[in-house]
PDB file of C-alpha atoms in Angstrom:
ATOM      1  CA  MET A   1      26.890  45.025  41.063  1.00  0.00           C
ATOM      2  CA  LYS A   2      23.546  44.161  42.572  1.00  0.00           C
ATOM      3  CA  ILE A   3      21.285  41.957  40.410  1.00  0.00           C
ATOM      4  CA  TYR A   4      17.589  42.336  41.169  1.00  0.00           C
ATOM      5  CA  PRO A   5      15.314  39.281  41.220  1.00  0.00           C
ATOM      6  CA  ALA A   6      12.955  40.915  38.734  1.00  0.00           C
ATOM      7  CA  PHE A   7      15.800  41.202  36.225  1.00  0.00           C
ATOM      8  CA  LEU A   8      16.699  37.524  36.709  1.00  0.00           C
ATOM      9  CA  SER A   9      13.094  36.537  36.047  1.00  0.00           C
ATOM     10  CA  PHE A  10      13.037  38.612  32.866  1.00  0.00           C
ATOM     11  CA  LEU A  11      16.319  37.030  31.734  1.00  0.00           C
ATOM     12  CA  PHE A  12      14.993  33.522  32.380  1.00  0.00           C
ATOM     13  CA  ILE A  13      11.798  34.190  30.410  1.00  0.00           C
ATOM     14  CA  THR A  14      13.738  35.766  27.525  1.00  0.00           C
ATOM     15  CA  ILE A  15      16.222  32.915  27.179  1.00  0.00           C
ATOM     16  CA  PHE A  16      14.212  29.839  28.039  1.00  0.00           C
ATOM     17  CA  ILE A  17      10.588  30.633  27.352  1.00  0.00           C
ATOM     18  CA  SER A  18      10.200  33.395  24.782  1.00  0.00           C
ATOM     19  CA  PRO A  19       9.304  31.843  21.405  1.00  0.00           C
ATOM     20  CA  SER A  20      10.806  34.775  19.562  1.00  0.00           C
ATOM     21  CA  VAL A  21      14.241  33.690  20.750  1.00  0.00           C
ATOM     22  CA  SER A  22      13.960  29.892  20.838  1.00  0.00           C
ATOM     23  CA  ASP A  23      11.733  29.254  17.804  1.00  0.00           C
ATOM     24  CA  HIS A  24      13.838  28.584  14.688  1.00  0.00           C
ATOM     25  CA  CYS A  25      10.844  27.427  12.663  1.00  0.00           C
ATOM     26  CA  ASN A  26       9.752  29.621   9.789  1.00  0.00           C
ATOM     27  CA  ALA A  27       6.470  31.294  10.784  1.00  0.00           C
ATOM     28  CA  GLN A  28       4.759  30.605   7.455  1.00  0.00           C
ATOM     29  CA  ASP A  29       5.831  26.960   7.494  1.00  0.00           C
ATOM     30  CA  LYS A  30       4.449  26.589  11.017  1.00  0.00           C
ATOM     31  CA  LYS A  31       1.117  28.094   9.965  1.00  0.00           C
ATOM     32  CA  VAL A  32       0.901  25.661   7.042  1.00  0.00           C
ATOM     33  CA  LEU A  33       1.791  22.658   9.203  1.00  0.00           C
ATOM     34  CA  LEU A  34      -0.939  23.492  11.718  1.00  0.00           C
ATOM     35  CA  LYS A  35      -3.444  23.671   8.850  1.00  0.00           C
ATOM     36  CA  ILE A  36      -2.292  20.221   7.704  1.00  0.00           C
ATOM     37  CA  LYS A  37      -2.753  18.878  11.230  1.00  0.00           C
ATOM     38  CA  LYS A  38      -6.279  20.277  11.415  1.00  0.00           C
ATOM     39  CA  ALA A  39      -7.200  18.943   7.961  1.00  0.00           C
ATOM     40  CA  LEU A  40      -6.131  15.451   9.047  1.00  0.00           C
ATOM     41  CA  GLY A  41      -8.347  15.627  12.141  1.00  0.00           C
ATOM     42  CA  ASN A  42      -5.595  16.387  14.689  1.00  0.00           C
ATOM     43  CA  PRO A  43      -4.318  12.787  14.777  1.00  0.00           C
ATOM     44  CA  TYR A  44      -2.344  11.442  17.713  1.00  0.00           C
ATOM     45  CA  LEU A  45       0.611  10.961  15.341  1.00  0.00           C
ATOM     46  CA  LEU A  46       0.932  14.759  15.298  1.00  0.00           C
ATOM     47  CA  ALA A  47       0.485  15.306  19.039  1.00  0.00           C
ATOM     48  CA  SER A  48       3.894  16.995  19.225  1.00  0.00           C
ATOM     49  CA  TRP A  49       2.719  19.708  16.810  1.00  0.00           C
ATOM     50  CA  ASP A  50       2.108  22.273  19.522  1.00  0.00           C
ATOM     51  CA  PRO A  51       1.917  25.882  18.258  1.00  0.00           C
ATOM     52  CA  LYS A  52       3.767  26.994  21.405  1.00  0.00           C
ATOM     53  CA  THR A  53       6.879  25.001  20.482  1.00  0.00           C
ATOM     54  CA  ASP A  54       9.495  25.138  17.739  1.00  0.00           C
ATOM     55  CA  CYS A  55       8.125  23.236  14.716  1.00  0.00           C
ATOM     56  CA  CYS A  56      11.649  22.114  13.829  1.00  0.00           C
ATOM     57  CA  ASP A  57      11.431  19.906  16.930  1.00  0.00           C
ATOM     58  CA  TRP A  58       8.124  18.333  15.922  1.00  0.00           C
ATOM     59  CA  TYR A  59       7.777  14.661  15.133  1.00  0.00           C
ATOM     60  CA  CYS A  60       7.386  13.609  11.461  1.00  0.00           C
ATOM     61  CA  LEU A  61       9.280  16.504   9.942  1.00  0.00           C
ATOM     62  CA  GLU A  62      12.758  17.894   9.413  1.00  0.00           C
ATOM     63  CA  CYS A  63      14.059  21.423   8.946  1.00  0.00           C
ATOM     64  CA  HIS A  64      17.114  22.542   7.027  1.00  0.00           C
ATOM     65  CA  PRO A  65      19.966  23.109   9.519  1.00  0.00           C
ATOM     66  CA  ASN A  66      20.765  26.570   8.169  1.00  0.00           C
ATOM     67  CA  THR A  67      17.567  28.042   6.753  1.00  0.00           C
ATOM     68  CA  HIS A  68      15.230  26.249   9.202  1.00  0.00           C
ATOM     69  CA  ARG A  69      12.698  25.776   6.402  1.00  0.00           C
ATOM     70  CA  VAL A  70      10.770  22.487   6.440  1.00  0.00           C
ATOM     71  CA  VAL A  71      12.433  20.091   3.977  1.00  0.00           C
ATOM     72  CA  SER A  72      10.888  16.756   4.977  1.00  0.00           C
ATOM     73  CA  LEU A  73       7.362  15.688   5.949  1.00  0.00           C
ATOM     74  CA  THR A  74       6.927  11.977   6.707  1.00  0.00           C
ATOM     75  CA  LEU A  75       3.621  10.656   8.027  1.00  0.00           C
ATOM     76  CA  PHE A  76       3.443   6.883   8.472  1.00  0.00           C
ATOM     77  CA  SER A  77       1.977   3.903  10.321  1.00  0.00           C
ATOM     78  CA  ASP A  78      -1.214   5.282  11.830  1.00  0.00           C
ATOM     79  CA  ASP A  79      -4.568   3.631  11.072  1.00  0.00           C
ATOM     80  CA  ARG A  80      -6.339   6.398  12.986  1.00  0.00           C
ATOM     81  CA  LEU A  81      -5.262   9.074  10.522  1.00  0.00           C
ATOM     82  CA  THR A  82      -8.169   9.641   8.133  1.00  0.00           C
ATOM     83  CA  GLY A  83      -9.094  11.909   5.274  1.00  0.00           C
ATOM     84  CA  GLN A  84      -7.311  13.068   2.159  1.00  0.00           C
ATOM     85  CA  ILE A  85      -3.887  14.562   1.526  1.00  0.00           C
ATOM     86  CA  PRO A  86      -4.389  18.222   2.485  1.00  0.00           C
ATOM     87  CA  PRO A  87      -3.798  20.755  -0.314  1.00  0.00           C
ATOM     88  CA  GLU A  88      -1.661  22.744   2.149  1.00  0.00           C
ATOM     89  CA  VAL A  89       1.239  20.333   1.545  1.00  0.00           C
ATOM     90  CA  GLY A  90       1.829  22.354  -1.612  1.00  0.00           C
ATOM     91  CA  ASP A  91       2.503  25.421   0.524  1.00  0.00           C
ATOM     92  CA  LEU A  92       5.787  24.063   1.906  1.00  0.00           C
ATOM     93  CA  PRO A  93       7.979  25.363  -0.943  1.00  0.00           C
ATOM     94  CA  TYR A  94      11.291  23.963   0.319  1.00  0.00           C
ATOM     95  CA  LEU A  95      10.017  20.411   0.798  1.00  0.00           C
ATOM     96  CA  GLU A  96      12.405  17.783  -0.589  1.00  0.00           C
ATOM     97  CA  THR A  97      10.787  14.664   0.899  1.00  0.00           C
ATOM     98  CA  LEU A  98       7.060  13.960   1.163  1.00  0.00           C
ATOM     99  CA  LEU A  99       5.959  10.615   2.570  1.00  0.00           C
ATOM    100  CA  PHE A 100       2.486   9.295   3.407  1.00  0.00           C
ATOM    101  CA  ARG A 101       2.966   5.587   4.095  1.00  0.00           C
ATOM    102  CA  HIS A 102       1.122   2.765   5.851  1.00  0.00           C
ATOM    103  CA  LEU A 103      -1.955   4.940   6.332  1.00  0.00           C
ATOM    104  CA  PRO A 104      -4.863   2.632   5.404  1.00  0.00           C
ATOM    105  CA  ASN A 105      -7.538   5.287   5.968  1.00  0.00           C
ATOM    106  CA  LEU A 106      -5.925   7.952   3.798  1.00  0.00           C
ATOM    107  CA  ASN A 107      -8.212   8.231   0.778  1.00  0.00           C
ATOM    108  CA  GLY A 108      -9.040  10.413  -2.197  1.00  0.00           C
ATOM    109  CA  THR A 109      -6.797  11.082  -5.164  1.00  0.00           C
ATOM    110  CA  ILE A 110      -3.179  12.206  -5.333  1.00  0.00           C
ATOM    111  CA  GLN A 111      -3.284  15.854  -4.288  1.00  0.00           C
ATOM    112  CA  PRO A 112      -2.750  18.233  -7.282  1.00  0.00           C
ATOM    113  CA  ALA A 113      -1.078  20.813  -4.997  1.00  0.00           C
ATOM    114  CA  ILE A 114       1.937  18.480  -4.867  1.00  0.00           C
ATOM    115  CA  ALA A 115       2.821  19.854  -8.318  1.00  0.00           C
ATOM    116  CA  LYS A 116       3.853  23.112  -6.611  1.00  0.00           C
ATOM    117  CA  LEU A 117       6.728  21.392  -4.769  1.00  0.00           C
ATOM    118  CA  LYS A 118       9.479  22.168  -7.266  1.00  0.00           C
ATOM    119  CA  ASN A 119      12.261  21.129  -4.844  1.00  0.00           C
ATOM    120  CA  LEU A 120      10.778  17.692  -4.196  1.00  0.00           C
ATOM    121  CA  LYS A 121      13.232  14.805  -4.610  1.00  0.00           C
ATOM    122  CA  THR A 122      11.398  11.942  -2.902  1.00  0.00           C
ATOM    123  CA  LEU A 123       7.653  11.292  -3.153  1.00  0.00           C
ATOM    124  CA  ARG A 124       6.355   8.169  -1.420  1.00  0.00           C
ATOM    125  CA  LEU A 125       2.595   7.672  -1.225  1.00  0.00           C
ATOM    126  CA  SER A 126       2.287   3.960  -0.495  1.00  0.00           C
ATOM    127  CA  TRP A 127       0.222   1.455   1.492  1.00  0.00           C
ATOM    128  CA  THR A 128      -2.771   3.822   1.569  1.00  0.00           C
ATOM    129  CA  ASN A 129      -6.300   3.830   0.183  1.00  0.00           C
ATOM    130  CA  LEU A 130      -5.526   6.453  -2.476  1.00  0.00           C
ATOM    131  CA  SER A 131      -7.413   5.947  -5.733  1.00  0.00           C
ATOM    132  CA  GLY A 132      -7.779   7.586  -9.115  1.00  0.00           C
ATOM    133  CA  PRO A 133      -5.091   7.906 -11.800  1.00  0.00           C
ATOM    134  CA  VAL A 134      -1.349   8.350 -11.688  1.00  0.00           C
ATOM    135  CA  PRO A 135      -1.487  12.080 -12.452  1.00  0.00           C
ATOM    136  CA  ASN A 136       0.282  13.735 -15.352  1.00  0.00           C
ATOM    137  CA  PHE A 137       1.299  16.663 -13.161  1.00  0.00           C
ATOM    138  CA  LEU A 138       3.979  14.538 -11.492  1.00  0.00           C
ATOM    139  CA  SER A 139       6.099  15.173 -14.591  1.00  0.00           C
ATOM    140  CA  GLN A 140       6.427  18.803 -13.426  1.00  0.00           C
ATOM    141  CA  LEU A 141       8.580  17.706 -10.462  1.00  0.00           C
ATOM    142  CA  LYS A 142      11.876  17.938 -12.321  1.00  0.00           C
ATOM    143  CA  ASN A 143      14.051  17.318  -9.235  1.00  0.00           C
ATOM    144  CA  LEU A 144      12.293  14.051  -8.403  1.00  0.00           C
ATOM    145  CA  THR A 145      14.651  11.091  -7.974  1.00  0.00           C
ATOM    146  CA  TYR A 146      12.411   8.596  -6.133  1.00  0.00           C
ATOM    147  CA  LEU A 147       8.723   8.030  -6.968  1.00  0.00           C
ATOM    148  CA  ASP A 148       6.836   5.384  -5.000  1.00  0.00           C
ATOM    149  CA  LEU A 149       3.072   5.024  -5.489  1.00  0.00           C
ATOM    150  CA  SER A 150       2.896   1.326  -4.585  1.00  0.00           C
ATOM    151  CA  PHE A 151       0.236  -0.565  -2.606  1.00  0.00           C
ATOM    152  CA  ASN A 152      -2.676   1.762  -3.357  1.00  0.00           C
ATOM    153  CA  ASN A 153      -5.862   1.547  -5.440  1.00  0.00           C
ATOM    154  CA  LEU A 154      -4.668   3.632  -8.375  1.00  0.00           C
ATOM    155  CA  SER A 155      -6.240   2.869 -11.735  1.00  0.00           C
ATOM    156  CA  GLY A 156      -6.047   3.908 -15.362  1.00  0.00           C
ATOM    157  CA  SER A 157      -2.982   3.964 -17.582  1.00  0.00           C
ATOM    158  CA  ILE A 158       0.589   4.979 -16.786  1.00  0.00           C
ATOM    159  CA  PRO A 159       1.247   8.496 -18.090  1.00  0.00           C
ATOM    160  CA  SER A 160       4.030   8.574 -20.671  1.00  0.00           C
ATOM    161  CA  SER A 161       5.009  12.018 -19.357  1.00  0.00           C
ATOM    162  CA  LEU A 162       6.834  10.406 -16.415  1.00  0.00           C
ATOM    163  CA  SER A 163       9.671   9.672 -18.842  1.00  0.00           C
ATOM    164  CA  THR A 164      10.426  13.410 -18.981  1.00  0.00           C
ATOM    165  CA  LEU A 165      11.612  13.392 -15.355  1.00  0.00           C
ATOM    166  CA  PRO A 166      15.321  14.119 -15.875  1.00  0.00           C
ATOM    167  CA  ASN A 167      16.631  12.828 -12.541  1.00  0.00           C
ATOM    168  CA  LEU A 168      14.397   9.847 -11.775  1.00  0.00           C
ATOM    169  CA  GLU A 169      16.251   6.875 -10.300  1.00  0.00           C
ATOM    170  CA  ALA A 170      13.458   4.713  -8.868  1.00  0.00           C
ATOM    171  CA  LEU A 171       9.904   4.100 -10.068  1.00  0.00           C
ATOM    172  CA  HIS A 172       7.488   2.020  -7.959  1.00  0.00           C
ATOM    173  CA  LEU A 173       3.978   1.704  -9.367  1.00  0.00           C
ATOM    174  CA  ASP A 174       3.400  -1.852  -8.134  1.00  0.00           C
ATOM    175  CA  ARG A 175       0.376  -3.274  -6.310  1.00  0.00           C
ATOM    176  CA  ASN A 176      -2.276  -1.084  -7.890  1.00  0.00           C
ATOM    177  CA  LYS A 177      -4.990  -1.592 -10.523  1.00  0.00           C
ATOM    178  CA  LEU A 178      -3.211   0.016 -13.454  1.00  0.00           C
ATOM    179  CA  THR A 179      -4.215  -0.976 -16.983  1.00  0.00           C
ATOM    180  CA  GLY A 180      -3.018  -0.329 -20.528  1.00  0.00           C
ATOM    181  CA  THR A 181       0.473  -0.729 -21.903  1.00  0.00           C
ATOM    182  CA  ILE A 182       3.936   0.259 -20.718  1.00  0.00           C
ATOM    183  CA  PRO A 183       4.645   3.576 -22.486  1.00  0.00           C
ATOM    184  CA  GLU A 184       7.124   3.448 -25.370  1.00  0.00           C
ATOM    185  CA  SER A 185       8.638   6.632 -23.937  1.00  0.00           C
ATOM    186  CA  PHE A 186       9.912   4.666 -20.920  1.00  0.00           C
ATOM    187  CA  GLY A 187      12.938   3.735 -22.986  1.00  0.00           C
ATOM    188  CA  MET A 188      13.832   7.411 -23.299  1.00  0.00           C
ATOM    189  CA  PHE A 189      14.415   8.639 -19.755  1.00  0.00           C
ATOM    190  CA  PRO A 190      16.903  11.531 -20.158  1.00  0.00           C
ATOM    191  CA  SER A 191      19.391  10.584 -17.475  1.00  0.00           C
ATOM    192  CA  LYS A 192      19.456   6.790 -18.006  1.00  0.00           C
ATOM    193  CA  ASN A 193      19.915   6.587 -14.210  1.00  0.00           C
ATOM    194  CA  LEU A 194      16.639   4.767 -13.544  1.00  0.00           C
ATOM    195  CA  TYR A 195      17.753   1.685 -11.632  1.00  0.00           C
ATOM    196  CA  LEU A 196      14.493   0.468 -10.007  1.00  0.00           C
ATOM    197  CA  PHE A 197      11.665  -0.277 -12.446  1.00  0.00           C
ATOM    198  CA  ILE A 198       8.829  -1.898 -10.495  1.00  0.00           C
ATOM    199  CA  LEU A 199       5.401  -2.257 -12.144  1.00  0.00           C
ATOM    200  CA  SER A 200       4.315  -5.625 -10.721  1.00  0.00           C
ATOM    201  CA  HIS A 201       0.864  -6.718  -9.485  1.00  0.00           C
ATOM    202  CA  ASN A 202      -1.226  -4.618 -11.863  1.00  0.00           C
ATOM    203  CA  LYS A 203      -3.320  -5.384 -14.945  1.00  0.00           C
ATOM    204  CA  LEU A 204      -0.891  -4.087 -17.551  1.00  0.00           C
ATOM    205  CA  SER A 205      -1.198  -5.632 -21.000  1.00  0.00           C
ATOM    206  CA  GLY A 206       0.470  -5.574 -24.394  1.00  0.00           C
ATOM    207  CA  THR A 207       4.102  -6.139 -25.270  1.00  0.00           C
ATOM    208  CA  ILE A 208       7.368  -4.783 -23.884  1.00  0.00           C
ATOM    209  CA  PRO A 209       8.326  -1.581 -25.757  1.00  0.00           C
ATOM    210  CA  ALA A 210      11.367  -2.069 -27.989  1.00  0.00           C
ATOM    211  CA  SER A 211      12.716   1.223 -26.633  1.00  0.00           C
ATOM    212  CA  LEU A 212      13.452  -0.439 -23.258  1.00  0.00           C
ATOM    213  CA  ALA A 213      16.517  -1.921 -24.942  1.00  0.00           C
ATOM    214  CA  ASN A 214      18.058   1.517 -24.318  1.00  0.00           C
ATOM    215  CA  MET A 215      17.677   1.230 -20.543  1.00  0.00           C
ATOM    216  CA  ASP A 216      20.004  -0.491 -18.095  1.00  0.00           C
ATOM    217  CA  PHE A 217      17.934  -1.145 -14.977  1.00  0.00           C
ATOM    218  CA  ASN A 218      19.380  -2.690 -11.841  1.00  0.00           C
ATOM    219  CA  THR A 219      16.053  -4.261 -10.884  1.00  0.00           C
ATOM    220  CA  ILE A 220      13.087  -5.010 -13.157  1.00  0.00           C
ATOM    221  CA  ASP A 221       9.845  -6.390 -11.730  1.00  0.00           C
ATOM    222  CA  LEU A 222       6.930  -6.724 -14.145  1.00  0.00           C
ATOM    223  CA  SER A 223       5.456  -9.808 -12.469  1.00  0.00           C
ATOM    224  CA  ARG A 224       1.732 -10.572 -12.130  1.00  0.00           C
ATOM    225  CA  ASN A 225       0.428  -8.593 -15.067  1.00  0.00           C
ATOM    226  CA  LEU A 226      -1.123  -9.559 -18.421  1.00  0.00           C
ATOM    227  CA  LEU A 227       1.943  -8.818 -20.533  1.00  0.00           C
ATOM    228  CA  GLU A 228       2.752 -10.872 -23.618  1.00  0.00           C
ATOM    229  CA  GLY A 229       5.192 -11.222 -26.484  1.00  0.00           C
ATOM    230  CA  ASP A 230       8.976 -11.245 -26.347  1.00  0.00           C
ATOM    231  CA  PRO A 231      10.694  -9.348 -23.483  1.00  0.00           C
ATOM    232  CA  SER A 232      14.232 -10.157 -24.682  1.00  0.00           C
ATOM    233  CA  VAL A 233      15.088  -6.442 -24.997  1.00  0.00           C
ATOM    234  CA  LEU A 234      15.259  -6.332 -21.185  1.00  0.00           C
ATOM    235  CA  PHE A 235      18.267  -8.662 -21.300  1.00  0.00           C
ATOM    236  CA  GLY A 236      21.644  -8.242 -22.990  1.00  0.00           C
ATOM    237  CA  PRO A 237      25.316  -9.018 -22.343  1.00  0.00           C
ATOM    238  CA  ASN A 238      26.274  -5.360 -21.899  1.00  0.00           C
ATOM    239  CA  LYS A 239      23.707  -4.547 -19.236  1.00  0.00           C
ATOM    240  CA  THR A 240      24.355  -4.473 -15.481  1.00  0.00           C
ATOM    241  CA  THR A 241      20.985  -5.798 -14.335  1.00  0.00           C
ATOM    242  CA  PHE A 242      20.939  -7.630 -10.994  1.00  0.00           C
ATOM    243  CA  GLU A 243      17.339  -8.881 -10.861  1.00  0.00           C
ATOM    244  CA  ILE A 244      14.614  -9.606 -13.425  1.00  0.00           C
ATOM    245  CA  ASP A 245      11.155 -10.835 -12.435  1.00  0.00           C
ATOM    246  CA  LEU A 246       8.755 -11.446 -15.328  1.00  0.00           C
ATOM    247  CA  SER A 247       6.749 -14.176 -13.612  1.00  0.00           C
ATOM    248  CA  ARG A 248       3.002 -14.795 -14.014  1.00  0.00           C
ATOM    249  CA  ASN A 249       2.451 -13.090 -17.344  1.00  0.00           C
ATOM    250  CA  MET A 250       1.861 -14.461 -20.831  1.00  0.00           C
ATOM    251  CA  PHE A 251       5.322 -13.964 -22.326  1.00  0.00           C
ATOM    252  CA  GLN A 252       6.163 -16.243 -25.225  1.00  0.00           C
ATOM    253  CA  PHE A 253       9.755 -16.408 -26.500  1.00  0.00           C
ATOM    254  CA  ASP A 254      12.674 -18.770 -27.036  1.00  0.00           C
ATOM    255  CA  LEU A 255      14.809 -18.718 -23.896  1.00  0.00           C
ATOM    256  CA  SER A 256      17.766 -20.383 -25.651  1.00  0.00           C
ATOM    257  CA  LYS A 257      18.290 -17.235 -27.756  1.00  0.00           C
ATOM    258  CA  VAL A 258      18.519 -14.835 -24.809  1.00  0.00           C
ATOM    259  CA  GLN A 259      21.872 -13.314 -23.847  1.00  0.00           C
ATOM    260  CA  PHE A 260      22.072 -12.587 -20.139  1.00  0.00           C
ATOM    261  CA  PRO A 261      23.921  -9.819 -18.285  1.00  0.00           C
ATOM    262  CA  LYS A 262      26.927 -11.163 -16.400  1.00  0.00           C
ATOM    263  CA  SER A 263      25.679  -9.280 -13.333  1.00  0.00           C
ATOM    264  CA  LEU A 264      22.351 -11.134 -13.191  1.00  0.00           C
ATOM    265  CA  ALA A 265      21.838 -12.807  -9.805  1.00  0.00           C
ATOM    266  CA  ARG A 266      18.051 -13.237  -9.582  1.00  0.00           C
ATOM    267  CA  LEU A 267      15.859 -14.495 -12.438  1.00  0.00           C
ATOM    268  CA  ASP A 268      12.163 -15.359 -12.151  1.00  0.00           C
ATOM    269  CA  LEU A 269      10.284 -16.405 -15.293  1.00  0.00           C
ATOM    270  CA  ASN A 270       7.718 -18.804 -13.809  1.00  0.00           C
ATOM    271  CA  HIS A 271       4.160 -19.145 -15.164  1.00  0.00           C
ATOM    272  CA  ASN A 272       4.624 -17.936 -18.754  1.00  0.00           C
ATOM    273  CA  LYS A 273       4.646 -19.626 -22.181  1.00  0.00           C
ATOM    274  CA  ILE A 274       8.422 -19.692 -22.682  1.00  0.00           C
ATOM    275  CA  THR A 275       9.821 -22.227 -25.141  1.00  0.00           C
ATOM    276  CA  GLY A 276      13.272 -23.495 -26.128  1.00  0.00           C
ATOM    277  CA  SER A 277      15.912 -24.820 -23.754  1.00  0.00           C
ATOM    278  CA  ILE A 278      17.851 -23.438 -20.831  1.00  0.00           C
ATOM    279  CA  PRO A 279      20.956 -21.750 -22.313  1.00  0.00           C
ATOM    280  CA  ALA A 280      24.382 -22.937 -21.191  1.00  0.00           C
ATOM    281  CA  GLY A 281      25.309 -19.289 -20.602  1.00  0.00           C
ATOM    282  CA  LEU A 282      23.405 -19.395 -17.321  1.00  0.00           C
ATOM    283  CA  THR A 283      26.165 -21.606 -15.898  1.00  0.00           C
ATOM    284  CA  ASP A 284      28.507 -18.616 -16.058  1.00  0.00           C
ATOM    285  CA  LEU A 285      26.367 -16.521 -13.717  1.00  0.00           C
ATOM    286  CA  GLU A 286      26.524 -16.274  -9.924  1.00  0.00           C
ATOM    287  CA  LEU A 287      22.810 -16.884  -9.574  1.00  0.00           C
ATOM    288  CA  GLN A 288      21.272 -16.533  -6.113  1.00  0.00           C
ATOM    289  CA  PHE A 289      17.738 -17.373  -7.211  1.00  0.00           C
ATOM    290  CA  MET A 290      16.123 -18.776 -10.339  1.00  0.00           C
ATOM    291  CA  ASN A 291      12.649 -20.016 -11.245  1.00  0.00           C
ATOM    292  CA  VAL A 292      11.629 -21.138 -14.743  1.00  0.00           C
ATOM    293  CA  SER A 293       8.790 -23.458 -13.668  1.00  0.00           C
ATOM    294  CA  TYR A 294       5.394 -23.648 -15.386  1.00  0.00           C
ATOM    295  CA  ASN A 295       6.628 -22.935 -18.909  1.00  0.00           C
ATOM    296  CA  ARG A 296       7.162 -24.963 -22.104  1.00  0.00           C
ATOM    297  CA  LEU A 297      10.902 -25.585 -21.884  1.00  0.00           C
ATOM    298  CA  CYS A 298      12.596 -28.725 -23.195  1.00  0.00           C
ATOM    299  CA  GLY A 299      16.018 -30.365 -23.227  1.00  0.00           C
ATOM    300  CA  GLN A 300      18.694 -31.073 -20.664  1.00  0.00           C
ATOM    301  CA  ILE A 301      19.412 -28.644 -17.868  1.00  0.00           C
ATOM    302  CA  PRO A 302      23.041 -27.525 -18.427  1.00  0.00           C
ATOM    303  CA  VAL A 303      25.508 -28.807 -15.859  1.00  0.00           C
ATOM    304  CA  GLY A 304      27.627 -26.257 -14.030  1.00  0.00           C
ATOM    305  CA  GLY A 305      27.509 -22.977 -12.205  1.00  0.00           C
ATOM    306  CA  ARG A 306      24.622 -22.765  -9.730  1.00  0.00           C
ATOM    307  CA  LEU A 307      22.025 -24.581 -11.838  1.00  0.00           C
ATOM    308  CA  GLN A 308      22.195 -27.835  -9.840  1.00  0.00           C
ATOM    309  CA  SER A 309      22.066 -25.981  -6.504  1.00  0.00           C
ATOM    310  CA  PHE A 310      18.377 -25.184  -7.035  1.00  0.00           C
ATOM    311  CA  ASP A 311      15.747 -27.820  -6.239  1.00  0.00           C
ATOM    312  CA  TYR A 312      13.252 -29.400  -8.607  1.00  0.00           C
ATOM    313  CA  SER A 313      10.626 -26.679  -7.993  1.00  0.00           C
ATOM    314  CA  THR A 314      12.817 -24.278  -9.976  1.00  0.00           C
ATOM    315  CA  TYR A 315      12.285 -26.377 -13.102  1.00  0.00           C
ATOM    316  CA  PHE A 316       9.134 -28.455 -12.737  1.00  0.00           C
ATOM    317  CA  HIS A 317       5.956 -28.231 -14.854  1.00  0.00           C
ATOM    318  CA  ASN A 318       7.752 -27.724 -18.137  1.00  0.00           C
ATOM    319  CA  ARG A 319       7.183 -29.632 -21.364  1.00  0.00           C
ATOM    320  CA  CYS A 320      10.246 -31.878 -21.388  1.00  0.00           C
ATOM    321  CA  LEU A 321      13.087 -30.560 -19.226  1.00  0.00           C
ATOM    322  CA  CYS A 322      15.373 -33.228 -17.823  1.00  0.00           C
ATOM    323  CA  GLY A 323      18.626 -33.674 -15.950  1.00  0.00           C
ATOM    324  CA  ALA A 324      19.581 -32.822 -12.380  1.00  0.00           C
ATOM    325  CA  PRO A 325      17.814 -31.827 -10.256  1.00  0.00           C
ATOM    326  CA  LEU A 326      14.991 -33.331 -12.367  1.00  0.00           C
ATOM    327  CA  ASP A 327      14.881 -36.890 -13.674  1.00  0.00           C
ATOM    328  CA  THR A 328      17.717 -38.168 -15.845  1.00  0.00           C
ATOM    329  CA  CYS A 329      17.337 -37.522 -19.551  1.00  0.00           C
ATOM    330  CA  LYS A 330      16.300 -40.602 -21.531  1.00  0.00           C
TER     331      LYS A 330
END
């Protein structure tokens, strides 16, 4: 059979060039993505977003292998990207991951259209110039497992409605300008699967809610706030906590009465108003790091475990602590 050159050319165009054959990207998703690119000023980061190519091959995003709908949008590390989060992000209905990170010229408030993303599991808006409040509408994202709003300029109080997120596993609100108290409702997360609880480097005040006794966090970081009172509910022998950082607050409690989780490996209590003595129970722990300096502790440092493996800076500037690695008790 004779094959004509014209037919070969048509075949080549159909297979290798025609977008209708090669483009797996959903047409509506592509239209939305191009609007997002335009709204952000056509940054170099999105240079691969060419309307003539398959959007599932574009940089900074991922499509589902079967449906070819956009499920992940991750924009990061570009100081030339300016403007606000475009409202069109809310028009990607199958999005599971949304990340705007290390974008110092991204400004404005957290985009309300994000509330439309009912399939969203991971939301990371961090290391940007976003301002305004932590919005209540985030509580509508019932599939959310990871929420990171750290290293921004967010202000106002923490909405108690976040505790209604049934699947939340990680909460990062650190390095902002948040004020007010930690909501009492934060001890009532439905799933009890919240393992990262990071609220450090804010201006939070008040006491630790008693309800947090119900939670078993893996990592707690409330450092560098204006918190006060007794945080003992964060501890407990039946918890599985790995790290607790309560440093640089105004906590005032008797450390000798605290019962520690056997899993605790990192403990930072420096720069508070903690009284009492260092409990002997700490010798039973496999501590990797500890700092109780700049408090009001007294008595002999218990001998055993890892307590003598730390240098004097772990214990100094207390009222009357003594024993290795500090001076001998008189």
